[in-house]
Tab-separated table of C-alpha atoms and ligand atoms in Angstrom:
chain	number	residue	atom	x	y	z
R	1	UNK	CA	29.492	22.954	114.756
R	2	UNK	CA	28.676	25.285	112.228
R	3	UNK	CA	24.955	24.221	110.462
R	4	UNK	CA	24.610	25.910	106.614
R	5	UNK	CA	21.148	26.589	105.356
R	6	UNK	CA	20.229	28.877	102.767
R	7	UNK	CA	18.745	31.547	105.691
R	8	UNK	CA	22.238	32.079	106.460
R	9	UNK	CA	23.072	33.760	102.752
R	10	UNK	CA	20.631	36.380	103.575
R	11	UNK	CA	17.877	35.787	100.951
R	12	UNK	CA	14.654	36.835	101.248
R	13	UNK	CA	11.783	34.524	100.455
R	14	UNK	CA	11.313	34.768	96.903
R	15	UNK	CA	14.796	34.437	96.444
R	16	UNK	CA	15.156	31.231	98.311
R	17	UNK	CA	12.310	30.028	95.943
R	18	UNK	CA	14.917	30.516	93.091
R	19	UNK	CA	17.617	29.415	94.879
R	20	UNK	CA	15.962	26.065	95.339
R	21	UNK	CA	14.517	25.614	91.813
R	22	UNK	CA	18.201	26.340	91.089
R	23	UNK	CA	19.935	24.064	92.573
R	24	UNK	CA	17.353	21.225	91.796
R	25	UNK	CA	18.357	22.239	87.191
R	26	UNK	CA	21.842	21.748	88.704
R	27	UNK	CA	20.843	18.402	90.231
R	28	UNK	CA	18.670	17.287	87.650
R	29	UNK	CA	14.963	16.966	88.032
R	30	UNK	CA	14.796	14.062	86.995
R	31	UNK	CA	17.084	13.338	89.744
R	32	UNK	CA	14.343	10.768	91.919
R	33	UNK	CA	13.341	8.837	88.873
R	34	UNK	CA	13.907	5.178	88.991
R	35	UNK	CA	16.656	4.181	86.185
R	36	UNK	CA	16.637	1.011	84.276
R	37	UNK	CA	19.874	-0.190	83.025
R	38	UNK	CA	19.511	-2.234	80.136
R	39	UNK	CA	22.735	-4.111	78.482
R	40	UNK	CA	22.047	-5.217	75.114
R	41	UNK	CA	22.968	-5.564	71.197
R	42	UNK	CA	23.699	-2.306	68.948
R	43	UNK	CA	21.003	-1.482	67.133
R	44	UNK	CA	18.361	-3.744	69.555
R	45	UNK	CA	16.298	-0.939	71.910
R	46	UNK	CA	14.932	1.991	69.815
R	47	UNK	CA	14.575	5.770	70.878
R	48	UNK	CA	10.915	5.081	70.770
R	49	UNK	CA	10.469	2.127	72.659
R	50	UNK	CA	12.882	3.533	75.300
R	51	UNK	CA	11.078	6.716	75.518
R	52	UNK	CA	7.670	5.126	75.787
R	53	UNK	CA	8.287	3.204	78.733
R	54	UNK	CA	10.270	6.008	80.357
R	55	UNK	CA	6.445	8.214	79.669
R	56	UNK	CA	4.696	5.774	80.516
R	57	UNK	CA	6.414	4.330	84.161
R	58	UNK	CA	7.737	7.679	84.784
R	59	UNK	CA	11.409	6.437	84.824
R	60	UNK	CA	14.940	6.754	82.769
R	61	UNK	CA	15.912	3.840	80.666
R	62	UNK	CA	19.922	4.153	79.889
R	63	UNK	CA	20.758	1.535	76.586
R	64	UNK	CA	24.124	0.192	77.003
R	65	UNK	CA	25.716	-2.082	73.960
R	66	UNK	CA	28.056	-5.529	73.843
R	67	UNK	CA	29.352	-6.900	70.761
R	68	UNK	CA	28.881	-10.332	71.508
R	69	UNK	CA	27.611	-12.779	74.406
R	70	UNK	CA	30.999	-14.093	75.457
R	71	UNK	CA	31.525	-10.158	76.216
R	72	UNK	CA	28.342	-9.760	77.821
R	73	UNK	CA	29.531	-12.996	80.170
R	74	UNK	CA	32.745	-11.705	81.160
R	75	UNK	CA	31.077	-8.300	82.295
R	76	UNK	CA	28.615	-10.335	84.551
R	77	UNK	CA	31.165	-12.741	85.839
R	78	UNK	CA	33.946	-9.527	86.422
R	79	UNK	CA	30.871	-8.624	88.894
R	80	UNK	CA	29.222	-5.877	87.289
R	81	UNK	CA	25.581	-4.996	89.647
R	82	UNK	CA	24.258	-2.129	87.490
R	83	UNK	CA	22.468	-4.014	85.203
R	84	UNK	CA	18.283	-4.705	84.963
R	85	UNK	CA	17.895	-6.476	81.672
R	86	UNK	CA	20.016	-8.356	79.216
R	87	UNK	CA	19.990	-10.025	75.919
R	88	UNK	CA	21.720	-13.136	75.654
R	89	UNK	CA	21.269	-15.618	72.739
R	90	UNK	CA	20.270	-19.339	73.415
R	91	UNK	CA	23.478	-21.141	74.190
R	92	UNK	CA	24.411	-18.185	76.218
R	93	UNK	CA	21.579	-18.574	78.005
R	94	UNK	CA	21.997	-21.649	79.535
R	95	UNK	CA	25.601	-20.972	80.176
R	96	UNK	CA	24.374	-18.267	82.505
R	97	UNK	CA	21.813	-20.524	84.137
R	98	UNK	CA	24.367	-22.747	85.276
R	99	UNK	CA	26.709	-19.802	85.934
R	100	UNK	CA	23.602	-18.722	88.435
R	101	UNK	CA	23.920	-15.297	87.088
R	102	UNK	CA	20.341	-15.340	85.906
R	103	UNK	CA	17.156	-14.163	88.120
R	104	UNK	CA	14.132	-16.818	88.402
R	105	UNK	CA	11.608	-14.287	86.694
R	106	UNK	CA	8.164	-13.956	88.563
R	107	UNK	CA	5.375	-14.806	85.618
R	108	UNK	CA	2.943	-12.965	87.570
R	109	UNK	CA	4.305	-9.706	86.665
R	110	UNK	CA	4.266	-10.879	83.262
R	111	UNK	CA	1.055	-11.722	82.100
R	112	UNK	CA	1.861	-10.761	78.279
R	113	UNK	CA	3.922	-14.078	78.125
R	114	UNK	CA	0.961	-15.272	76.762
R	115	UNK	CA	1.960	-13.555	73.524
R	116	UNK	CA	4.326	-15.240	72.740
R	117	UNK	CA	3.888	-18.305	69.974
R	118	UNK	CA	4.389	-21.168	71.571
R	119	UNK	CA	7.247	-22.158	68.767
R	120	UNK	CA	9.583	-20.205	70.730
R	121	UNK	CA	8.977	-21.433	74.452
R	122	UNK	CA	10.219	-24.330	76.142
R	123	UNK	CA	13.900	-24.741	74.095
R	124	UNK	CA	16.522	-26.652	74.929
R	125	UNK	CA	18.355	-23.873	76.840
R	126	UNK	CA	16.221	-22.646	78.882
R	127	UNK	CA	13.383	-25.648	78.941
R	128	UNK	CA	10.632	-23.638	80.967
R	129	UNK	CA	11.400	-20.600	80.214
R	130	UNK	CA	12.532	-19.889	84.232
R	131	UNK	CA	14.529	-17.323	83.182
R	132	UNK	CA	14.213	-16.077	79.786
R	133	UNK	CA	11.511	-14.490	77.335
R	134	UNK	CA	12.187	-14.435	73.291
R	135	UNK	CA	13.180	-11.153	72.245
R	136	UNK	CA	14.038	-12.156	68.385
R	137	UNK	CA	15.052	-14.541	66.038
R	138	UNK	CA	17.378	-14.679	63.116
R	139	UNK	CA	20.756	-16.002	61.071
R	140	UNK	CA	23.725	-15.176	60.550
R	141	UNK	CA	25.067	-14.949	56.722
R	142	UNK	CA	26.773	-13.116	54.467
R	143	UNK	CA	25.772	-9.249	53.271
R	144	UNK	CA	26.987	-8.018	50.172
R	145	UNK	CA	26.641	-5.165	48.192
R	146	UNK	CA	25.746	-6.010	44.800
R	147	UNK	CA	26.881	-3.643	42.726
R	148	UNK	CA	30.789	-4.522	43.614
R	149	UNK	CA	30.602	-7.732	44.474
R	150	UNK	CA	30.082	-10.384	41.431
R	151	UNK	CA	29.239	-12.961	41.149
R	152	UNK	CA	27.013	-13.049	44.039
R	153	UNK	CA	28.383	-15.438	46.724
R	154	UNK	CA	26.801	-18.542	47.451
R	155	UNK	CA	29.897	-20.407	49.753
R	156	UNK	CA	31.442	-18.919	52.675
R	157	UNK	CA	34.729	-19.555	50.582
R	158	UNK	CA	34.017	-15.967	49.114
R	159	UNK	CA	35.662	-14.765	52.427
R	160	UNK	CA	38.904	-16.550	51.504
R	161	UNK	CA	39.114	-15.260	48.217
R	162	UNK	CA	41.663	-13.033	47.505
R	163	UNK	CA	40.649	-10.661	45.420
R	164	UNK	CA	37.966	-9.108	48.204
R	165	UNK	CA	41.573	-8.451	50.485
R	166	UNK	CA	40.232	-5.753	52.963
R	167	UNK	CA	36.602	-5.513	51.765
R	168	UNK	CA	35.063	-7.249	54.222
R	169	UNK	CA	34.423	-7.634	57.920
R	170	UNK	CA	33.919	-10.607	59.896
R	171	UNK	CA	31.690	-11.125	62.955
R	172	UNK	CA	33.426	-10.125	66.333
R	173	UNK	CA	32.176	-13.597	67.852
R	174	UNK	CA	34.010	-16.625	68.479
R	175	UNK	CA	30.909	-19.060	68.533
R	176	UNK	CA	29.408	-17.240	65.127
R	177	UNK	CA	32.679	-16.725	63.428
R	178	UNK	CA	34.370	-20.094	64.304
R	179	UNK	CA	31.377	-21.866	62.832
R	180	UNK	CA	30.420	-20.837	60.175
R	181	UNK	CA	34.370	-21.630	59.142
R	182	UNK	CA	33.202	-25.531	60.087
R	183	UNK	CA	30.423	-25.080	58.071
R	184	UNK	CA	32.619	-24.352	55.195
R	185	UNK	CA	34.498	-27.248	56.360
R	186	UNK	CA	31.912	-29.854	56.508
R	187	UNK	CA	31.216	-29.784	59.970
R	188	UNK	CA	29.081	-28.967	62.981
R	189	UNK	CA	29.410	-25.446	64.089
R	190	UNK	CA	28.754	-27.177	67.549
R	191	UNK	CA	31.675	-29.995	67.173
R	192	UNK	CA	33.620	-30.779	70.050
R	193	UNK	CA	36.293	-32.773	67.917
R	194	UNK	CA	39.771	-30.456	68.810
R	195	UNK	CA	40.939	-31.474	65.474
R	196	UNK	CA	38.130	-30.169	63.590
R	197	UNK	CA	38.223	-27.143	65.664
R	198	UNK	CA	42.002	-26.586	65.248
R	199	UNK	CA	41.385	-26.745	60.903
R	200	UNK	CA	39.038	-23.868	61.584
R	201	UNK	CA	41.264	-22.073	63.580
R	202	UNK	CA	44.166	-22.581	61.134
R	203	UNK	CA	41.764	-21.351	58.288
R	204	UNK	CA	41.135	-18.523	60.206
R	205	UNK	CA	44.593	-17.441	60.647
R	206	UNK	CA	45.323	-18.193	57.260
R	207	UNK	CA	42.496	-15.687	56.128
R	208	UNK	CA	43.772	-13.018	58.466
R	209	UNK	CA	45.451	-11.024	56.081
R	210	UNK	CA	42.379	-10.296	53.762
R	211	UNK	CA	39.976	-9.539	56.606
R	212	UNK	CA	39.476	-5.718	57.398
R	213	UNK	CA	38.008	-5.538	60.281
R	214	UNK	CA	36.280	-8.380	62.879
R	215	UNK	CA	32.909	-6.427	63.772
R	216	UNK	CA	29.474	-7.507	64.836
R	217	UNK	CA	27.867	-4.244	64.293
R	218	UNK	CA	28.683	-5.114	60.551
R	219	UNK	CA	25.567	-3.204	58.959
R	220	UNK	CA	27.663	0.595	60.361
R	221	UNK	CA	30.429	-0.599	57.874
R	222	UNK	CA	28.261	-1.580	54.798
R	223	UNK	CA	26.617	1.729	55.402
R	224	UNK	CA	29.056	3.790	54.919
R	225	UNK	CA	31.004	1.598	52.003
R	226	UNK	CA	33.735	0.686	54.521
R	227	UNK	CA	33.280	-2.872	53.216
R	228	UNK	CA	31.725	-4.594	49.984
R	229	UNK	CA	30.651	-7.470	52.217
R	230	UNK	CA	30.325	-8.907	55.634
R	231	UNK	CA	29.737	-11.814	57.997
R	232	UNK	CA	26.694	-10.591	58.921
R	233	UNK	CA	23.194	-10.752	61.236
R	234	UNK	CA	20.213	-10.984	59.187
R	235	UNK	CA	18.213	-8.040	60.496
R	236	UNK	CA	21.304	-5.792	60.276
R	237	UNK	CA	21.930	-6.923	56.745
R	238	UNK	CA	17.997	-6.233	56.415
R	239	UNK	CA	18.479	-2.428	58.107
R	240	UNK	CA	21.812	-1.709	55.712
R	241	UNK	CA	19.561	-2.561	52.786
R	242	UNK	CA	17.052	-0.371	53.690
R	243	UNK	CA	19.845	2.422	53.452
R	244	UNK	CA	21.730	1.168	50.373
R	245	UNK	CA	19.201	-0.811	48.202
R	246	UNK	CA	22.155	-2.515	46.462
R	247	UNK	CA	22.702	-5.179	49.387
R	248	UNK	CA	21.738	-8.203	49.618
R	249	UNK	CA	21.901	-11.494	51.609
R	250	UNK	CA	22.574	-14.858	51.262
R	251	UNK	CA	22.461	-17.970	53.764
R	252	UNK	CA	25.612	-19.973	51.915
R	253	UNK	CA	25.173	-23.123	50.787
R	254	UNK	CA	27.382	-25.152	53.190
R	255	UNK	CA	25.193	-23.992	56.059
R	256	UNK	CA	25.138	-21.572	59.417
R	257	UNK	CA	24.009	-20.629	62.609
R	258	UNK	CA	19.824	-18.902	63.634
R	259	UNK	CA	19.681	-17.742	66.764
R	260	UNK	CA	16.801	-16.449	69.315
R	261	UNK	CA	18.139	-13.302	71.550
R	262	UNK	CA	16.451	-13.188	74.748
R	263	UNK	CA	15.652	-11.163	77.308
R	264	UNK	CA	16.577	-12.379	80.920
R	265	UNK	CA	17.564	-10.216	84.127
R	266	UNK	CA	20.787	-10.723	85.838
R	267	UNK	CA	20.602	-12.379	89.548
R	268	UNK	CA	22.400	-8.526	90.523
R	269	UNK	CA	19.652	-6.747	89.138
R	270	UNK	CA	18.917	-3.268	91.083
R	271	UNK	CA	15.486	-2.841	90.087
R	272	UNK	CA	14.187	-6.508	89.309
R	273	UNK	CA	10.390	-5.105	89.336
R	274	UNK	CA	10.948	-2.275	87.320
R	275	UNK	CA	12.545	-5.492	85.214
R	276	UNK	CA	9.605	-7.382	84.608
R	277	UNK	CA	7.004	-4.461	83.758
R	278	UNK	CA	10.090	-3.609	80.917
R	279	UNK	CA	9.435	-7.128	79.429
R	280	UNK	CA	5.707	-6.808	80.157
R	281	UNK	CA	5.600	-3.873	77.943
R	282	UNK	CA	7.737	-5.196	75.109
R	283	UNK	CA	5.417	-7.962	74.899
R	284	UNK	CA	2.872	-5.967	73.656
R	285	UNK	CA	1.550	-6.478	70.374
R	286	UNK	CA	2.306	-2.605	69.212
R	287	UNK	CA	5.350	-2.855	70.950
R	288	UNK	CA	6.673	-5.914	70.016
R	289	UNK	CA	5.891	-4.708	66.091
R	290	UNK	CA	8.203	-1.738	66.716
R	291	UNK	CA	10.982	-3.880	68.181
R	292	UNK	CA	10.664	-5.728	64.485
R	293	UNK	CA	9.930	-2.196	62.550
R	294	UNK	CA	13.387	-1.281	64.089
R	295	UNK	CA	15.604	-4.057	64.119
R	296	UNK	CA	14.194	-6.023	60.995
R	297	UNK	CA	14.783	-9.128	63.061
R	298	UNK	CA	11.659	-11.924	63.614
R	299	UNK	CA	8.755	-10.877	65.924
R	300	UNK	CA	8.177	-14.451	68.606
R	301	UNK	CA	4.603	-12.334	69.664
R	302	UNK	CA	2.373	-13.240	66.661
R	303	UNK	CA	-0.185	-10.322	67.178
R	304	UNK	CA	2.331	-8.231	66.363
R	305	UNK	CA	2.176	-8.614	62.830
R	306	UNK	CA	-1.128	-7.431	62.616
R	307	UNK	CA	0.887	-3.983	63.220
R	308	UNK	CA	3.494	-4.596	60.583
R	309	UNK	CA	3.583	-3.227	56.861
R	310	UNK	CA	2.957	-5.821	54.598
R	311	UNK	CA	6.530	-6.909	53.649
R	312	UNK	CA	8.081	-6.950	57.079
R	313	UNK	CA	5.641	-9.811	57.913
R	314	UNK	CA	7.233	-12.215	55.488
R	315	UNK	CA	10.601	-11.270	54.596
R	316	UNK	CA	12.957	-13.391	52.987
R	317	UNK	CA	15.639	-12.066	55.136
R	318	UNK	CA	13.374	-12.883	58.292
R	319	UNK	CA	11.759	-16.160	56.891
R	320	UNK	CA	14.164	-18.208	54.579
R	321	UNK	CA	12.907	-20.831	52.697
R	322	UNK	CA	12.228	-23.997	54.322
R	323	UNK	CA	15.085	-25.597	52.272
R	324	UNK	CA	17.349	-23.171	53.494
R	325	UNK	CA	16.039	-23.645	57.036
R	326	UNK	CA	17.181	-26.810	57.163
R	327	UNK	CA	20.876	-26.235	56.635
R	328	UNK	CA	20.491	-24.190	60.047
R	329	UNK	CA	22.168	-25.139	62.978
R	330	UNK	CA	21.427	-23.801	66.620
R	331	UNK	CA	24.194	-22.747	68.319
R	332	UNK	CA	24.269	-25.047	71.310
R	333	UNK	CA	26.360	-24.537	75.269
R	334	UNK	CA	30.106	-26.504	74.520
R	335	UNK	CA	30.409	-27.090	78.257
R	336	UNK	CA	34.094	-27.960	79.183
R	337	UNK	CA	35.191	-27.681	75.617
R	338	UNK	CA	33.845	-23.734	75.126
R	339	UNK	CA	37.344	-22.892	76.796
R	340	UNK	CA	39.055	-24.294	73.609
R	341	UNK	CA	37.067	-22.238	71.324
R	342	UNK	CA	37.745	-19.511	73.587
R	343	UNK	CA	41.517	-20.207	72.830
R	344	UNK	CA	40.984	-20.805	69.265
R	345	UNK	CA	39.414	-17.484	68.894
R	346	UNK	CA	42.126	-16.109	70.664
R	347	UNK	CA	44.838	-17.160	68.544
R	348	UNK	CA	42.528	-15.727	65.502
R	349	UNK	CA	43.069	-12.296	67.129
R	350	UNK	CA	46.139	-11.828	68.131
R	351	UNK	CA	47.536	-12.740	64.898
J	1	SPD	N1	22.257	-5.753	65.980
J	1	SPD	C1	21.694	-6.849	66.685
J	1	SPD	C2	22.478	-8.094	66.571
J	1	SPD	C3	21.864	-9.228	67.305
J	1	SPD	C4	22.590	-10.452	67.081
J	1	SPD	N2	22.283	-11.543	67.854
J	1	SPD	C5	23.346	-12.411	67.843
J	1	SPD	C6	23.146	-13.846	67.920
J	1	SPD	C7	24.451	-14.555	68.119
J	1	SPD	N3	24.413	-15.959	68.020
């Protein structure tokens, strides 16, 4: 058998010296790095705080985005390995705990969970934090842009009104989008009555017509004045704002959803390790006040407000008024009964 080696082209030894450095552009250099895959929100993982753990650990970090958690789910269940770190919310959470799709993490190689305020360890999906760390908090709501919508909205009803036909979006999420249409109802955005779920479903179907577009990455469409208003995120309201001063955001009156996104590694993680120094390092107080600098949702590591400009460390978009934080409901695991809001939302769709 025939061996090839690069003596056999003839080159002399300067040339081979080329010939290698060649072929290891082609390759890539960075070709023995370690690569973290992280799977997260649009919008959630900066350049910056990518790049400075890729400087500092000497590693690639590749960001790839979902649009909700019931999408993130099916990825994991269809048996997708690849990824090191996810970001599901709360409910979703503890839906992947009992899924066993989550890895136990090992606190040891994360001593910066003492950052975290205690407010936001301990909750009712995840009750020692075993398997996830706060990432950051927020609502959902509705973003507007003032200078074409008026009067500003103060019901979720504005989304049924007629005359905004295709000038707004709606959130690409069954769980968000589903209740906060039982909110406008009078209900729970967690009921597990079918006949409160089917009037929701039935008022969704009914608004079809007038809704543009169902997106979750809302704040690209108020950005470029694809919509006057949206179902909307409260940081990514917060980040459109920052681009067109004229919106504004409003938790309606009837009610919604806050949320805590976390960050948890799948069971299937590749580089687990490499894992737990990523959350380490976005635990950091500097770090952690980039995370909010960026997204413009809640910081959960106090310290790292001591590294924010004045007005991101007590927002009105990040901290509602306590009135308004009690019409708040958590979004909370359905059990048996998600699979009918799963249907619901369905229907929605496909109409
Ligand atoms: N652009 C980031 C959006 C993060 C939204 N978190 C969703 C919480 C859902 N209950």
């Amino acid at each position: 058998m025939k061996h090839f080696s690069v003596f056999s082209l003839g080159l002399k030894k300067h040339q081979m010296l080329f010939f290698i450095i060649g072929i290891a552009l082609i390759v890539g250099c960075d070709g023995g790095k370690e690569q973290l895959n992280v799977f997260t929100w649009s919008g959630y993982v900066s350049d910056d705080i990518r790049k400075g753990f890729e400087t500092e650990y000497g590693v690639n970090v590749i960001v790839d985005t979902y649009a909700n958690n019931e999408d993130l789910l099916a990825k994991l269940q269809a048996g997708a390995t690849g990824y090191d770190i996810i970001m599901p919310s709360d409910y979703m959470v503890s839906i992947m705990i009992k899924e066993n799709l989550l890895a136990e993490l090992n606190r040891d190689n994360i001593p910066n969970l003492q950052n975290i305020n205690s407010l936001f360890l301990n909750k009712y999906f995840d009750p020692n934090n075993t398997y996830s760390v706060p990432y950051t908090f927020g609502t959902a709501g509705i973003a507007y842009d003032s200078s074409v919508v008026n009067p500003a909205p103060d019901s979720w009803s504005v989304f049924w009104d007629e005359k905004y036909k295709n000038q707004f979006s709606m959130l690409d999420d069954q769980r968000e989008t589903l209740g906060a249409t039982l909110k406008l109802l009078g209900y729970s955005l967690n009921t597990n009555d079918p006949e409160e779920l089917e009037q929701a479903k039935n008022k969704l179907i009914a608004q079809r017509p007038l809704v543009k577009q169902y997106k979750s990455e809302a704040e690209e469409l108020l950005i470029a004045g694809d919509v006057a208003m949206a179902h909307c995120w409260s940081g990514d309201a917060f980040r459109a704002a920052d681009v067109r001063p004229s919106i504004r955001y409003v938790i309606p009156k009837e009610g919604s959803s806050q949320f805590i996104d976390t960050v948890c590694i799948p069971k299937s993680a590749p580089h687990k390790d490499l894992a737990e120094k990523f959350i380490n390092y976005l635990l950091r107080p500097e770090v952690n006040a980039k995370i909010t600098e960026f997204t413009k949702y809640g910081t959960c590591v106090p310290d790292a407000k001591n590294h924010l400009p004045k007005e991101l460390q007590k927002h009105e978009f990040i901290y509602p008024p306590a009135e308004i934080m009690e019409s708040l409901e958590w979004l909370i695991d359905q059990g048996d009964f998600t699979k009918q809001y799963s249907r619901a939302w369905d229907e929605v769709k496909a109409k």
